[in-house]
Short mmCIF file of C-alpha atoms in Angstrom, two decimals:
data_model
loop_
_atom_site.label_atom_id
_atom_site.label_comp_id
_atom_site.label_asym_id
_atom_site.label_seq_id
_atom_site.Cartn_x
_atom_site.Cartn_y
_atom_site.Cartn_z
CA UNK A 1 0.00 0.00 0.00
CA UNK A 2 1.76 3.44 -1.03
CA UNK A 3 -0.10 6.63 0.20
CA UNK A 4 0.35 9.72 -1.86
CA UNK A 5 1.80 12.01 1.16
CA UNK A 6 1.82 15.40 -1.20
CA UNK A 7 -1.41 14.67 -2.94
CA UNK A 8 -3.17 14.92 0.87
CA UNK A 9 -4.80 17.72 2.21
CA UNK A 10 -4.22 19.30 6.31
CA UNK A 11 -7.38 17.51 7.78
CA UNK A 12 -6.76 14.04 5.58
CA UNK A 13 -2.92 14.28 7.20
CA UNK A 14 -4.44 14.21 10.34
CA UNK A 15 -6.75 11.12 10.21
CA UNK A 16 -3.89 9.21 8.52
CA UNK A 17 -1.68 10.10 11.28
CA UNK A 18 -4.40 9.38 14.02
CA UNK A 19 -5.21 6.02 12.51
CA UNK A 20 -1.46 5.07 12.51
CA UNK A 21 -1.15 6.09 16.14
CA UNK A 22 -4.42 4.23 16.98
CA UNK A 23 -2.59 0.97 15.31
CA UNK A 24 0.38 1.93 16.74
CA UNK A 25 -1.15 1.40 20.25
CA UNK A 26 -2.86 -1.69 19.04
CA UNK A 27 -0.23 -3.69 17.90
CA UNK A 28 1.93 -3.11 20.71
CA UNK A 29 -0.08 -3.49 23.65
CA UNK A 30 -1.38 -6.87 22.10
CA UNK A 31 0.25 -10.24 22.77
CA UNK A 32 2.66 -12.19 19.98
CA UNK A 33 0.55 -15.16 17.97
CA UNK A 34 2.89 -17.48 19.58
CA UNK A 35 1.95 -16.38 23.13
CA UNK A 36 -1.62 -17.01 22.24
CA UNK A 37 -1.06 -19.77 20.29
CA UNK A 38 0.15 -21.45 23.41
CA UNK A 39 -2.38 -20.56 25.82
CA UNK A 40 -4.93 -22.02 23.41
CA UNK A 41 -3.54 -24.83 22.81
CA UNK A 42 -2.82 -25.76 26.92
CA UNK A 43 -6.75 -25.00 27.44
CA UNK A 44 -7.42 -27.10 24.53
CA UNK A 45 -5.54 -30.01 26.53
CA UNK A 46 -7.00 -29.27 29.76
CA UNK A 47 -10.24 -29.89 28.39
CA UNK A 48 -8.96 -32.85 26.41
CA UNK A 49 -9.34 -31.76 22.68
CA UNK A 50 -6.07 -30.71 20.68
CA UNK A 51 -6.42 -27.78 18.20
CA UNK A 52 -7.01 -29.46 15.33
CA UNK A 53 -10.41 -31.00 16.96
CA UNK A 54 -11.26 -27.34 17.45
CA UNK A 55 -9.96 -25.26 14.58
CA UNK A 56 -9.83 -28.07 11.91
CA UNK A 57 -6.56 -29.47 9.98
CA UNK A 58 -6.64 -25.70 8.60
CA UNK A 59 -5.33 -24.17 11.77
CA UNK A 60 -2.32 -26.55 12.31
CA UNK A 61 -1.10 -25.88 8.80
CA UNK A 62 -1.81 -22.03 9.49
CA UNK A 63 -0.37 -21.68 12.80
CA UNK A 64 2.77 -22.16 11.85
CA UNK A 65 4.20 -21.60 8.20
CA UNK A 66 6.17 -23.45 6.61
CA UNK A 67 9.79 -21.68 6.38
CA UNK A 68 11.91 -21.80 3.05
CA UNK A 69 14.91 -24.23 3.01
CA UNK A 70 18.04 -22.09 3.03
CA UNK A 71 19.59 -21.09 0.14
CA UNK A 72 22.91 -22.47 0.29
CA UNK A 73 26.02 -20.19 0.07
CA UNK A 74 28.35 -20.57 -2.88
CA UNK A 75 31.90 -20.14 -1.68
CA UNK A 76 34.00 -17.15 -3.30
CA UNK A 77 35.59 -18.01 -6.53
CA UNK A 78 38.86 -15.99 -7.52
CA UNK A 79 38.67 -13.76 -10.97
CA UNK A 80 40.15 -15.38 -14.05
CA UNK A 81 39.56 -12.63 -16.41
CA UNK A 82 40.14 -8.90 -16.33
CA UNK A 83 40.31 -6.03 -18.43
CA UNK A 84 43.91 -4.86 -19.43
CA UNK A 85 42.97 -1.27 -19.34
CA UNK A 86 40.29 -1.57 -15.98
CA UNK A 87 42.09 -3.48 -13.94
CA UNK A 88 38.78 -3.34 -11.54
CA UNK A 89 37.06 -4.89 -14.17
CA UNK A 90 36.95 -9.18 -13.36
CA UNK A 91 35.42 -11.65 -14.40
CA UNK A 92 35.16 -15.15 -12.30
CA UNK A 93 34.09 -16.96 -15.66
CA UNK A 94 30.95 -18.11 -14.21
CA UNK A 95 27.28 -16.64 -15.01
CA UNK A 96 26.77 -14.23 -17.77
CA UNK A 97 29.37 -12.66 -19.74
CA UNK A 98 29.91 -9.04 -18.21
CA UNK A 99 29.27 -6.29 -20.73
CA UNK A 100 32.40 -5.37 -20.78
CA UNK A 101 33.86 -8.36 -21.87
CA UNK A 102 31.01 -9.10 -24.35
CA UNK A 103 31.56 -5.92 -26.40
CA UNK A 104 35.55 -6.36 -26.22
CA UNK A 105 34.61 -10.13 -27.78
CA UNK A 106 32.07 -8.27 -29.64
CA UNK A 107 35.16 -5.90 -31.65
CA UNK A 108 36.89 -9.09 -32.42
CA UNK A 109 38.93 -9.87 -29.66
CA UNK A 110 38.67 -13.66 -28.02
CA UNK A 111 38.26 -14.15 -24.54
CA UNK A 112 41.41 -15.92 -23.58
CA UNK A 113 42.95 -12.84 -24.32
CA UNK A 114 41.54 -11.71 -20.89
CA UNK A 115 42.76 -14.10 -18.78
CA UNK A 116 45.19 -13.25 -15.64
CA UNK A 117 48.37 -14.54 -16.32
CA UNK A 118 49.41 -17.20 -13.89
CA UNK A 119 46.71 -17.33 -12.33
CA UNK A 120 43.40 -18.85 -14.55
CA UNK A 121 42.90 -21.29 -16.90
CA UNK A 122 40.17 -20.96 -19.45
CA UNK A 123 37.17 -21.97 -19.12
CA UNK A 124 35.83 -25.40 -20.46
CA UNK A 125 33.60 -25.46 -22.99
CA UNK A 126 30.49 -27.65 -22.67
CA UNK A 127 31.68 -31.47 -23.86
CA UNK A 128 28.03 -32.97 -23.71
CA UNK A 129 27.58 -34.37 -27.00
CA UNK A 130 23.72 -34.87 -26.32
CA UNK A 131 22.05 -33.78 -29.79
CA UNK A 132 25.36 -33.25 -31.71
CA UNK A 133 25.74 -35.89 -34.66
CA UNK A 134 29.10 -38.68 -34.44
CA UNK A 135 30.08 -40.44 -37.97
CA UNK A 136 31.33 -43.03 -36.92
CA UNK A 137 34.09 -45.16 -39.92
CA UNK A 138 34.19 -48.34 -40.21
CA UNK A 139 37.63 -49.89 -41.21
#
C-alpha cells in the first residue's frame, strides 16, 4: 500500500496520522501469535481436545508456516579474467558474460585474451555431445 503524502490535504494528514497512532497502540499493547497460540492450545488439553479437533486441519497448517529451506552459500571463486585497461574490471568466468567483456569479444577480440596470467585457466567449454551428430568409420 503506497499513500500519496503530497497529494493529501491538512485535515486528511491528520486522520492518517491518528489512525497510525491508533494501530500503533494496538499492535503493541497486544500479545505475539505465539503467546496465544500457546495458551490455546494448553486449554485445549485441559479440556482434552487438541487444536485441530477445534480449529480443523486448517489451523495446524496455518499456525505455523512453513519456512523456506536455506539457500545455500556458494563459496568465493577468484577472478580469471580482467580487463587490461580496468584493472577493476573481473570476471570469475561463471554466469553471464559481463558487458564489458562481451563488447571487447564483440570488436573481435577472443576471450582468452583476458585471462590473468598465472593465475586462470580458461574456461571449459560444454563437452556434452547430447544432440550433436558422431560419424562413426568403419575400417
Amino acid at each position: 500500500m503506497t499513500i500519496d503524502i503530497e497529494s493529501l490535504s491538512l485535515r486528511e494528514l491528520g486522520a492518517l496520522v491518528a489512525a497510525a497512532e491508533q494501530r500503533k497502540a494496538l499492535i503493541t499493547t497486544r500479545r505475539p501469535a505465539a503467546a496465544v497460540r500457546r495458551l490455546l492450545k494448553a486449554a485445549a488439553a485441559e479440556a482434552g481436545y487438541t487444536i485441530e479437533e477445534l480449529f480443523g486441519d486448517e489451523a495446524a497448517e496455518t499456525a505455523a508456516p512453513a519456512r523456506k529451506p536455506a539457500r545455500r552459500k556458494t563459496s568465493k571463486v577468484a577472478a580469471k579474467y580482467r580487463d587490461p585497461e580496468y584493472k577493476r574490471l573481473t570476471w570469475t568466468g561463471r554466469g553471464r558474460m559481463p558487458r564489458w567483456l562481451a563488447h571487447k569479444v564483440s570488436m573481435g577480440h577472443k576471450v582468452t585474451d583476458f585471462l590473468i596470467p598465472g593465475l586462470a585457466k580458461p574456461t571449459a567449454g560444454k563437452t556434452s555431445s547430447i544432440g550433436k551428430r558422431t560419424v562413426i568409420k568403419k575400417a
